[in-house]
PDB file of C-alpha atoms in Angstrom:
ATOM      1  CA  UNK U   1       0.000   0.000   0.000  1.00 79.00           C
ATOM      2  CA  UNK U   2       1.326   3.354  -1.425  1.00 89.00           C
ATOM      3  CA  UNK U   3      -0.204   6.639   0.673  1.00 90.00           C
ATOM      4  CA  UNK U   4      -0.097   9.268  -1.453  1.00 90.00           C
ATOM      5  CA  UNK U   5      -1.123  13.173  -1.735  1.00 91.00           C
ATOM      6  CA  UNK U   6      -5.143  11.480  -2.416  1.00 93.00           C
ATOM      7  CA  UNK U   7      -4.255   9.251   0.718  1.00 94.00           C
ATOM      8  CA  UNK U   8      -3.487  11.882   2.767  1.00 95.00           C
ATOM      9  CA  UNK U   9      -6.140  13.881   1.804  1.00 94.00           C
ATOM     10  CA  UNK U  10      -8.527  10.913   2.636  1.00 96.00           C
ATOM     11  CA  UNK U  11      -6.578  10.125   5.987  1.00 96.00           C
ATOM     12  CA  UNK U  12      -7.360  13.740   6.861  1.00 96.00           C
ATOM     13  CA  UNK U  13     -11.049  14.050   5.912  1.00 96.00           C
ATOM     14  CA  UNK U  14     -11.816  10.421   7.843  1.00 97.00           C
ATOM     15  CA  UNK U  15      -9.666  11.782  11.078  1.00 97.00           C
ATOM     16  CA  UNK U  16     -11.660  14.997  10.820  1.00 97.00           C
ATOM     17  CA  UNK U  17     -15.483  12.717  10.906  1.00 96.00           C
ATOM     18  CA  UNK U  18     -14.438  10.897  13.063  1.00 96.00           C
ATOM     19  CA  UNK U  19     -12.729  13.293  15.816  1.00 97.00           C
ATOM     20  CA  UNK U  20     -16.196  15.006  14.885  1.00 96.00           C
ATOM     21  CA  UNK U  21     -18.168  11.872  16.022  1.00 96.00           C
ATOM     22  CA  UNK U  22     -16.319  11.012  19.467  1.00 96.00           C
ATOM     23  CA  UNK U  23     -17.106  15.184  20.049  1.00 96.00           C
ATOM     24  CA  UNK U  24     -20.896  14.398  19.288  1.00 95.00           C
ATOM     25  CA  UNK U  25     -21.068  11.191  20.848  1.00 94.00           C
ATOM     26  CA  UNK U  26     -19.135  12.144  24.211  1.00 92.00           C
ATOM     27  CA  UNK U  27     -19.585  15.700  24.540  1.00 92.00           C
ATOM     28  CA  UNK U  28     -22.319  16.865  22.767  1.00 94.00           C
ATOM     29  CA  UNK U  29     -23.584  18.290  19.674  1.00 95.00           C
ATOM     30  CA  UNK U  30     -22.955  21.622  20.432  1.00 93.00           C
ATOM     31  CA  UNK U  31     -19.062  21.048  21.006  1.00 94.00           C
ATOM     32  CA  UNK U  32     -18.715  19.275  17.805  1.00 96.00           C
ATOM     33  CA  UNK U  33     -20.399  22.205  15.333  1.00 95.00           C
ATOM     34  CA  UNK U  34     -18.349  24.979  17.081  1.00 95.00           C
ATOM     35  CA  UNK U  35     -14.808  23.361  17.783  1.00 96.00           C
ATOM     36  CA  UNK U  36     -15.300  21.830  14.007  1.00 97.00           C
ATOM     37  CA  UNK U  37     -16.948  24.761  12.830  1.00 96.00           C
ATOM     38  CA  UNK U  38     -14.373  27.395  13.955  1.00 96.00           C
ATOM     39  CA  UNK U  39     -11.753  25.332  13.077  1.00 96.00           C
ATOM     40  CA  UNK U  40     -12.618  25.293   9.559  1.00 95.00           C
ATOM     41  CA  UNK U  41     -12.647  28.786   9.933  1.00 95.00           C
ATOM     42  CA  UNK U  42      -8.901  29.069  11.594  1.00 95.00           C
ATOM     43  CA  UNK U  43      -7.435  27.085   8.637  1.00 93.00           C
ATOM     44  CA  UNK U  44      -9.231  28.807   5.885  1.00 93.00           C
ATOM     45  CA  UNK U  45      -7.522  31.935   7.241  1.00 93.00           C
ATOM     46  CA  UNK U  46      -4.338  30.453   8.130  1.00 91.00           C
ATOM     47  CA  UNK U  47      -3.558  29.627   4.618  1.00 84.00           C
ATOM     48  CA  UNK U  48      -4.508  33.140   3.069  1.00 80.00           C
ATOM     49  CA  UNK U  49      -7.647  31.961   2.165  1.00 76.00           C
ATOM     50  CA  UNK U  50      -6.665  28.715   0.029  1.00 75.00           C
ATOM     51  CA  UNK U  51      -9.194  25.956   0.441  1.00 76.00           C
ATOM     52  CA  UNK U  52      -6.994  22.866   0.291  1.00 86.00           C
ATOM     53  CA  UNK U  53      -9.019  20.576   1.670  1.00 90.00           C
ATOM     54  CA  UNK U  54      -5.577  19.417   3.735  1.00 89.00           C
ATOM     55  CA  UNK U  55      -5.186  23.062   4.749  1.00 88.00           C
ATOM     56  CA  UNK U  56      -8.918  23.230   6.418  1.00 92.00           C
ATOM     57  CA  UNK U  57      -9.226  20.430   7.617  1.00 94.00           C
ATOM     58  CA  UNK U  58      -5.357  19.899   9.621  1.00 95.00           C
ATOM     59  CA  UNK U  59      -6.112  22.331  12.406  1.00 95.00           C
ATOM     60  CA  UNK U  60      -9.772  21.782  13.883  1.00 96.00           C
ATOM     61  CA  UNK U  61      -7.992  17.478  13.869  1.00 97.00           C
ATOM     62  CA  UNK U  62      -4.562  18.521  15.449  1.00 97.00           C
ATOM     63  CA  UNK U  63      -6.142  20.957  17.901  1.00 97.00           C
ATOM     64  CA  UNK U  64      -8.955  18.351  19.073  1.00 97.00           C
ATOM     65  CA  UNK U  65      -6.222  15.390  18.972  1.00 97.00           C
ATOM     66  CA  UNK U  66      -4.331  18.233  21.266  1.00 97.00           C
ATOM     67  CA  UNK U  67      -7.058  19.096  23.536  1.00 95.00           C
ATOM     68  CA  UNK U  68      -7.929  15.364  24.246  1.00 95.00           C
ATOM     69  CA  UNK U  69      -4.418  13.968  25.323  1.00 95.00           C
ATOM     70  CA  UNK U  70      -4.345  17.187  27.450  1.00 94.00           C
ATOM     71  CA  UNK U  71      -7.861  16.437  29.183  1.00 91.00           C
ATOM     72  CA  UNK U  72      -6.412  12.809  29.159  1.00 90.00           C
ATOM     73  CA  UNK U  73      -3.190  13.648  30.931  1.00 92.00           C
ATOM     74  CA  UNK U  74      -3.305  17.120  32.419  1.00 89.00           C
ATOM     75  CA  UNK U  75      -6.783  17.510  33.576  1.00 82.00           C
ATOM     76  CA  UNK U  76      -7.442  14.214  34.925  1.00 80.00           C
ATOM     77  CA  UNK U  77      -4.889  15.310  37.620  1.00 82.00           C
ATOM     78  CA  UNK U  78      -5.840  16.307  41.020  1.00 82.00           C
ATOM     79  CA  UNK U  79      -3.310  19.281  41.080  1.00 81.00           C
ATOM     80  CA  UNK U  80      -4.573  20.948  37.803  1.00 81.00           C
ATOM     81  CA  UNK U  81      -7.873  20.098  37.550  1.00 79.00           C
ATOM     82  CA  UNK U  82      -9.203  23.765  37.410  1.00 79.00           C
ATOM     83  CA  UNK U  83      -5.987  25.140  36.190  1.00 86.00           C
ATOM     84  CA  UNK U  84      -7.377  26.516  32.852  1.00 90.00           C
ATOM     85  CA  UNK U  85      -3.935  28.422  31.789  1.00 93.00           C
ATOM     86  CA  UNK U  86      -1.927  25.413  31.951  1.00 93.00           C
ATOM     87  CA  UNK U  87      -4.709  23.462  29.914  1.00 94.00           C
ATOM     88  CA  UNK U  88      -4.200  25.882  27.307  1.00 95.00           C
ATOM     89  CA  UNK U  89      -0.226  25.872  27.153  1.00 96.00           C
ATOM     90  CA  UNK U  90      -0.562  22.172  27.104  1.00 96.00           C
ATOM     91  CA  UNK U  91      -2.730  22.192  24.677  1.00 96.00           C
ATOM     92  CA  UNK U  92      -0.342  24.611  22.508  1.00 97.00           C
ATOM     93  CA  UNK U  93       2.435  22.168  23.045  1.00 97.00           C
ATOM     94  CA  UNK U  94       0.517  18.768  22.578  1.00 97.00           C
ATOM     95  CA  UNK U  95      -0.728  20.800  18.989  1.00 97.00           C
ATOM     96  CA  UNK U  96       3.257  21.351  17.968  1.00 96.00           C
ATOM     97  CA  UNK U  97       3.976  17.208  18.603  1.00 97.00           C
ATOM     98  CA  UNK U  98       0.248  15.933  16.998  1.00 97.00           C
ATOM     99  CA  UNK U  99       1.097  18.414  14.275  1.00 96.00           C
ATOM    100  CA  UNK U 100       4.996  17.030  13.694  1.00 95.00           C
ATOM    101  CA  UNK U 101       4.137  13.770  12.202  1.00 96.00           C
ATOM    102  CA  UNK U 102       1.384  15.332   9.907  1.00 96.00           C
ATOM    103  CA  UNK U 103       3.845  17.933   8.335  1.00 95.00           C
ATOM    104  CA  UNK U 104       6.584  15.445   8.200  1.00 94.00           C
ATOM    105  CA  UNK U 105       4.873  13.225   5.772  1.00 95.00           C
ATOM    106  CA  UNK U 106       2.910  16.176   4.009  1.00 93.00           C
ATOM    107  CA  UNK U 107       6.745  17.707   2.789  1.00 92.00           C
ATOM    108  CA  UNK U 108       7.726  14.390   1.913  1.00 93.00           C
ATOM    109  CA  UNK U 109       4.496  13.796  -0.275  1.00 93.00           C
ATOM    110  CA  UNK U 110       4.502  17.470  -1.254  1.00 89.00           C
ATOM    111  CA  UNK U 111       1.538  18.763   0.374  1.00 88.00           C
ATOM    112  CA  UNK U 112       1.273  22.041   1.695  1.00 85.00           C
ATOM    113  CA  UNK U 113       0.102  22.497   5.444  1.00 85.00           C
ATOM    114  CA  UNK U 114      -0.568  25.506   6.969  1.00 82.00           C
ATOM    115  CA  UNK U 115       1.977  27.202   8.864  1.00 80.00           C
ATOM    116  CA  UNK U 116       4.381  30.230   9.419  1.00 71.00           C
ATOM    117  CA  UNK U 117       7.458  30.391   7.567  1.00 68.00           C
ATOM    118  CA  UNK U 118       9.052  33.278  10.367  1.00 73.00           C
ATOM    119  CA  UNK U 119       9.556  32.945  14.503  1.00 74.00           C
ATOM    120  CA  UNK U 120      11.901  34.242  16.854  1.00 77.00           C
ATOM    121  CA  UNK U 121      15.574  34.232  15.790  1.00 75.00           C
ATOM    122  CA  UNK U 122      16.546  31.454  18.554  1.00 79.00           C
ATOM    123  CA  UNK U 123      14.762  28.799  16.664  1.00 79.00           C
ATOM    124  CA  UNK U 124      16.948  29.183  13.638  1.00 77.00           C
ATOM    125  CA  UNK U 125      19.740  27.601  15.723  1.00 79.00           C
ATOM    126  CA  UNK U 126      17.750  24.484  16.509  1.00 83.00           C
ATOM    127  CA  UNK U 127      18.436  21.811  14.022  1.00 84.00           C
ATOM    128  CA  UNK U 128      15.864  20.857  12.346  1.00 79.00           C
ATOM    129  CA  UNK U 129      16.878  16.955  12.732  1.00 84.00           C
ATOM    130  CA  UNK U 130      15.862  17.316  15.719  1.00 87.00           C
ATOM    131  CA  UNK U 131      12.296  17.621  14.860  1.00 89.00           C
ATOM    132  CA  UNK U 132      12.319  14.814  11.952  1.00 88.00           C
ATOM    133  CA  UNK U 133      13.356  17.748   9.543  1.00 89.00           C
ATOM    134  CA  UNK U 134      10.320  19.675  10.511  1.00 91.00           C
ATOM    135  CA  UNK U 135      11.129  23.225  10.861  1.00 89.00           C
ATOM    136  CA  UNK U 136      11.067  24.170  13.989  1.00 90.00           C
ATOM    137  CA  UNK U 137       9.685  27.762  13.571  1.00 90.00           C
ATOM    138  CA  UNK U 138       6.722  25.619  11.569  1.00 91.00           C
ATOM    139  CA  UNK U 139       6.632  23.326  14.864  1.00 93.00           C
ATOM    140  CA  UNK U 140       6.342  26.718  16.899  1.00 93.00           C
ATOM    141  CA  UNK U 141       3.884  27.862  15.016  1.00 93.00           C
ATOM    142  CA  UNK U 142       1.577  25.168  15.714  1.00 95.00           C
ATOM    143  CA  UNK U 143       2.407  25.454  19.590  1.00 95.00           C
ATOM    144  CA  UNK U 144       1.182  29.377  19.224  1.00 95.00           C
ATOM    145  CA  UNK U 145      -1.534  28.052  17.057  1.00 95.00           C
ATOM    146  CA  UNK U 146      -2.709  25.585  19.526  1.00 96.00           C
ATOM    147  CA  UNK U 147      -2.568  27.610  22.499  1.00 96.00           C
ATOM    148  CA  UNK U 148      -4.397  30.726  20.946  1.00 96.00           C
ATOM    149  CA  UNK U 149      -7.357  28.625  19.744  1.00 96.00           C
ATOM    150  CA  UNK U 150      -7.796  26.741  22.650  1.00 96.00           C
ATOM    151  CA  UNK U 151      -7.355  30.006  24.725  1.00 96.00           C
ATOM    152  CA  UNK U 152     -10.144  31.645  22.498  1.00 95.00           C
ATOM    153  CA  UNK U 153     -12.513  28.542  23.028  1.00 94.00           C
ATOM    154  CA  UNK U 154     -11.809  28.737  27.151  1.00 92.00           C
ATOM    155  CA  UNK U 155     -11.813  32.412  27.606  1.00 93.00           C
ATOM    156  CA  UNK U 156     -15.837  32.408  25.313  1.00 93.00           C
ATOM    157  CA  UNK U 157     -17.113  29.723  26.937  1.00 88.00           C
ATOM    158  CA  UNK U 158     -16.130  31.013  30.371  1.00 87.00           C
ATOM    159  CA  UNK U 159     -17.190  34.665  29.820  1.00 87.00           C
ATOM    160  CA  UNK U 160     -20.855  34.050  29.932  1.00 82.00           C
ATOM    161  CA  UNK U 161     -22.138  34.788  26.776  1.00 85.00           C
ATOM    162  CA  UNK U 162     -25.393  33.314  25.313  1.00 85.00           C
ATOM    163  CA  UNK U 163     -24.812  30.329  23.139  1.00 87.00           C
ATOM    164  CA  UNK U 164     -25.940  31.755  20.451  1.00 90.00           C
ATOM    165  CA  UNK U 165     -23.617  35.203  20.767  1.00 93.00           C
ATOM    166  CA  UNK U 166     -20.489  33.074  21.833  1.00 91.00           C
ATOM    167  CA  UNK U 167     -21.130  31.109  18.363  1.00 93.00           C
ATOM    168  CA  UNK U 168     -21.062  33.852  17.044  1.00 95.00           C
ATOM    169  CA  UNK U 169     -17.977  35.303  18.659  1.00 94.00           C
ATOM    170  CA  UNK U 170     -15.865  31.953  18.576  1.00 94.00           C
ATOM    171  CA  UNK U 171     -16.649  32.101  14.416  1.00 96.00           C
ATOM    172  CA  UNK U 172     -15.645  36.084  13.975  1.00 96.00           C
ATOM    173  CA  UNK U 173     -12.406  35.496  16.574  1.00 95.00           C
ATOM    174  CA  UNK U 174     -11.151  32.223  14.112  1.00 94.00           C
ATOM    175  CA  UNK U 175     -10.945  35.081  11.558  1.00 94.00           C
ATOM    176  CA  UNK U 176      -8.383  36.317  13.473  1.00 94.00           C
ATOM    177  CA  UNK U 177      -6.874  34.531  15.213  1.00 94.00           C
ATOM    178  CA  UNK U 178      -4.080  33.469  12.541  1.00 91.00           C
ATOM    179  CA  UNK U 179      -3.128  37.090  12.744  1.00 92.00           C
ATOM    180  CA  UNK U 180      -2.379  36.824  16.225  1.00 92.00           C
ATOM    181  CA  UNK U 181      -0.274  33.553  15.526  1.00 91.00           C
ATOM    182  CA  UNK U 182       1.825  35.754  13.097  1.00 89.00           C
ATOM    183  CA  UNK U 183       1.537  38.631  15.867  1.00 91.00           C
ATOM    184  CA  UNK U 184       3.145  36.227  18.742  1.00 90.00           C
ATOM    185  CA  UNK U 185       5.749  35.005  16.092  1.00 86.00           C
ATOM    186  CA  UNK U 186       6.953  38.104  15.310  1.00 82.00           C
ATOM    187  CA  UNK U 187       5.659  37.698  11.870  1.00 61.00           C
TER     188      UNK U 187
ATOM    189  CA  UNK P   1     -19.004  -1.888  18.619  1.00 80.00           C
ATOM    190  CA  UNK P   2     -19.418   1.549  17.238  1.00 82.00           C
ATOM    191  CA  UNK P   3     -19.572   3.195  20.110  1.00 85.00           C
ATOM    192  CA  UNK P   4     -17.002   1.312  22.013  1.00 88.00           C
ATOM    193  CA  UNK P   5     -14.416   2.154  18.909  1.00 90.00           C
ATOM    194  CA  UNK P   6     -16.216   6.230  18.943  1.00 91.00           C
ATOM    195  CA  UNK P   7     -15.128   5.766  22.589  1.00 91.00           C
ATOM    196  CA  UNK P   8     -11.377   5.598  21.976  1.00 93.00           C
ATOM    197  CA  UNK P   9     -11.288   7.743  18.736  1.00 95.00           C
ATOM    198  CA  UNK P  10      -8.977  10.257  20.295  1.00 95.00           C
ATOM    199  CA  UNK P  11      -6.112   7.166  21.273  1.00 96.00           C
ATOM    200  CA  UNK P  12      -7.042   5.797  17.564  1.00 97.00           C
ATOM    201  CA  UNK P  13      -6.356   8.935  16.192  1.00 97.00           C
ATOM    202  CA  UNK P  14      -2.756   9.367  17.347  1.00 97.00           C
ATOM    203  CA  UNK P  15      -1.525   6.112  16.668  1.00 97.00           C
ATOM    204  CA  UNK P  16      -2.965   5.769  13.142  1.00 97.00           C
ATOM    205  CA  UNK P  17      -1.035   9.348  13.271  1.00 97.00           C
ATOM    206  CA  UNK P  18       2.081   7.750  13.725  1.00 97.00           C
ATOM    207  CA  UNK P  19       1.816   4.673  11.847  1.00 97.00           C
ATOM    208  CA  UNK P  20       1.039   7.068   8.571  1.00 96.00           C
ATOM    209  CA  UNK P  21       4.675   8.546   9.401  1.00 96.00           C
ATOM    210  CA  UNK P  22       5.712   5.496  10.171  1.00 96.00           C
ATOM    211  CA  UNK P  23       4.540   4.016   6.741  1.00 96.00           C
ATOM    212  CA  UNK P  24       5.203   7.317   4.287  1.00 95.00           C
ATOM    213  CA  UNK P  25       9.056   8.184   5.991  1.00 94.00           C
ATOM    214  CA  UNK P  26      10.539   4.607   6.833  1.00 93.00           C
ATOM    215  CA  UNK P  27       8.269   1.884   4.786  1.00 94.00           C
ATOM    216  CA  UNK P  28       7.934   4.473   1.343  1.00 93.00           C
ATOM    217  CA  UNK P  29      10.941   6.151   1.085  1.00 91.00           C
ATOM    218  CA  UNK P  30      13.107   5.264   3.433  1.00 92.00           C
ATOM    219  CA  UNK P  31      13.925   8.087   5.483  1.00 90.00           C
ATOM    220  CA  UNK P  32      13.956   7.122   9.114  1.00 90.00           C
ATOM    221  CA  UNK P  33      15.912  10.640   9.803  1.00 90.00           C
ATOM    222  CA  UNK P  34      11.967  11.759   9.609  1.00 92.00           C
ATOM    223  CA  UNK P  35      10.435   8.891  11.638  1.00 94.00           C
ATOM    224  CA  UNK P  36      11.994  11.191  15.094  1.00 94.00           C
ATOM    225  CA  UNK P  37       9.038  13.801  13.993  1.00 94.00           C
ATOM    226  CA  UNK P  38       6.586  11.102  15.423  1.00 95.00           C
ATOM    227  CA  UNK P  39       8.944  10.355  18.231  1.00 96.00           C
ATOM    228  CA  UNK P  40       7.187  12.730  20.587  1.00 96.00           C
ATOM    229  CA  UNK P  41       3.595  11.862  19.132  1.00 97.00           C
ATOM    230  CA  UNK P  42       3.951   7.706  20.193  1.00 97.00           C
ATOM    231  CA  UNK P  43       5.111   9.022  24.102  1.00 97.00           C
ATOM    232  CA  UNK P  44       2.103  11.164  24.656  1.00 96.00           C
ATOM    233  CA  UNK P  45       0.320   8.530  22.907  1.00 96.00           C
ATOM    234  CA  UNK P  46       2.011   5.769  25.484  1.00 96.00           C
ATOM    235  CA  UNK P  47       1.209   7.992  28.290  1.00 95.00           C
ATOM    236  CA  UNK P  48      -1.785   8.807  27.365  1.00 94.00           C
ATOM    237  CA  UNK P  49      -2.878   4.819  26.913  1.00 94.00           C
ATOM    238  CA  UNK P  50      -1.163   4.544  30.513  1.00 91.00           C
ATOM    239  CA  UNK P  51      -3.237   7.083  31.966  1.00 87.00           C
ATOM    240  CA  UNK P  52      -6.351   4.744  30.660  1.00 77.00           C
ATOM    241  CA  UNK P  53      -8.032   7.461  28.708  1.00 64.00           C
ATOM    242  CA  UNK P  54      -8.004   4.664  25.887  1.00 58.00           C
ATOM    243  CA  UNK P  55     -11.457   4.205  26.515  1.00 51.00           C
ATOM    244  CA  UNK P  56     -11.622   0.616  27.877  1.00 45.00           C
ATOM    245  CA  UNK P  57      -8.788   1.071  30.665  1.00 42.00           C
ATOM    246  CA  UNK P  58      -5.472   0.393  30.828  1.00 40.00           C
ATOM    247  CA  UNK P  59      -2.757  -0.437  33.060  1.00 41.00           C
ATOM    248  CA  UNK P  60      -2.976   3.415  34.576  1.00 43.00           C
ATOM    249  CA  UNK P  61      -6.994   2.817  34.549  1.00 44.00           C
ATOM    250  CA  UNK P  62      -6.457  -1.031  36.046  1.00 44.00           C
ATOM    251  CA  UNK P  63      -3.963   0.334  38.837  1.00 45.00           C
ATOM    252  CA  UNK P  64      -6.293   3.208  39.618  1.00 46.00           C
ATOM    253  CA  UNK P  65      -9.284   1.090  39.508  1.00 46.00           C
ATOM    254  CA  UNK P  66      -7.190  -1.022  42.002  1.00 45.00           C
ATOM    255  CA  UNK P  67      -6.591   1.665  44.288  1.00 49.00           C
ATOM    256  CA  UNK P  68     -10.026   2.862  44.541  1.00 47.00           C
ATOM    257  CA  UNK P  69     -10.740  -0.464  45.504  1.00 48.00           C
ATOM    258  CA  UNK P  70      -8.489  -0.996  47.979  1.00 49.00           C
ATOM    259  CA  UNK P  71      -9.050   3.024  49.750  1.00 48.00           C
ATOM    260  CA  UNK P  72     -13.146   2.049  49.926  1.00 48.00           C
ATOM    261  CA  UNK P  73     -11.808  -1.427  51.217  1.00 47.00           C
ATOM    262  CA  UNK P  74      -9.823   0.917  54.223  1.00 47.00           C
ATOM    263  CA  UNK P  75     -12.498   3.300  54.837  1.00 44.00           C
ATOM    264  CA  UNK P  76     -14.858   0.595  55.124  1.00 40.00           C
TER     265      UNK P  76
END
């Protein structure tokens, strides 16, 4: 079996349905249209408005693949249980490594996935063999990218907003919120 | 069945994760230099299957399951 730029398009789409259905199924409906939802919206901005179906569809799957192994290993602790800042960073970080694999095999199937090409200067001196040839301002990137999605997602649902306005508000912020990637990277 | 494999989507997802890298960098073209990128990916996906958030429990789930047991055993 040969996976290709089709197979990794298809890998994508079926990760995306069905990290879509465990949100349904275990959390609810709700969760599932607006984490999907926005996250659509993050990569269709991310990529300057390309709509690679890879490019779309990477982030809302990396973030929720994220925000699980954090609620998985971070939450489920005593200690941190209401710690909602370090959910977020962790959920930046787990984002960079569930991201690293992904981009590895898209640049060696020539696929493009979102990401910034710029970061602070210090990352230039780590090799990039460290990261399986990834770059590592791309890996940062996804960190930032991570963390400021899931940040956006706590901070709306904790403000007290309607449902209907912090729909609303999650959507317009995903809009955005690539800027503010660019913004933290110094881009 | 559905539900039970629904149930541990999020495990599912990171391992299939790293067996595509595994398969496109080592198995297709043989770069294992690129293999390290899911290095990180297969420990949180260890630790995470230790922590028995797999969905049907596993050793982390088993010991704390055991533990449970044995602090309601004490109380009582």
């Amino acid at each position: 079996m040969t996976v290709d730029h089709e197979g990794l398009r298809l890998f994508l789409a079926l990760g995306f349905f069905f990290a879509g259905a465990h949100a349904y199924a275990k959390l609810s409906p709700y969760f599932a249209a607006t984490w999907f939802g926005a996250g659509l919206v993050f990569g269709y901005f991310w990529t300057g408005r390309q709509a690679d179906l890879e490019s779309l569809l990477t982030p809302a799957l990396v973030f929720y693949i994220a925000a699980a192994a954090t609620k998985g290993l971070v939450e489920s602790r005593e200690g941190l249980a209401g710690n909602h800042v370090v959910h977020v960073l962790f959920t930046g970080l787990f984002s960079g490594i569930a991201a690293l694999p992904l981009l590895a095999c898209a640049q060696l199937l020539g696929v493009d996935l979102p990401g910034e090409s710029v970061g602070p200067a210090f990352l230039s001196d780590v090799p990039a063999s460290v990261l399986g040839h990834v770059s590592p301002t791309l890996f940062a990137a996804w960190v930032v990218a991570g963390t400021v999605f899931y940040g956006a997602y706590k901070t709306l649902d904790h403000v007290g907003l309607g449902k209907p306005l912090q729909t609303i508000a999650l959507f317009v912020s995903a809009a955005f919120l690539p800027q503010l990637v660019g913004v933290v990277l110094g881009g | 069945m559905f539900e039970r494999i629904i149930a541990r989507m999020p495990l599912l997802l990171m391992v299939a994760v790293v067996v595509l890298t595994v398969q496109v960098a080592f198995v297709q073209n043989r770069r294992t230099e690129r293999v390290v990128a899911a290095v990180p990916l297969a420990i949180v996906t260890l630790l995470y299957f230790r922590a028995g958030r797999g969905g049907g429990g596993g050793r982390g789930s088993r010991g704390r399951a055991r533990s449970e047991r044995s602090r309601s055993e004490a109380e009582a």
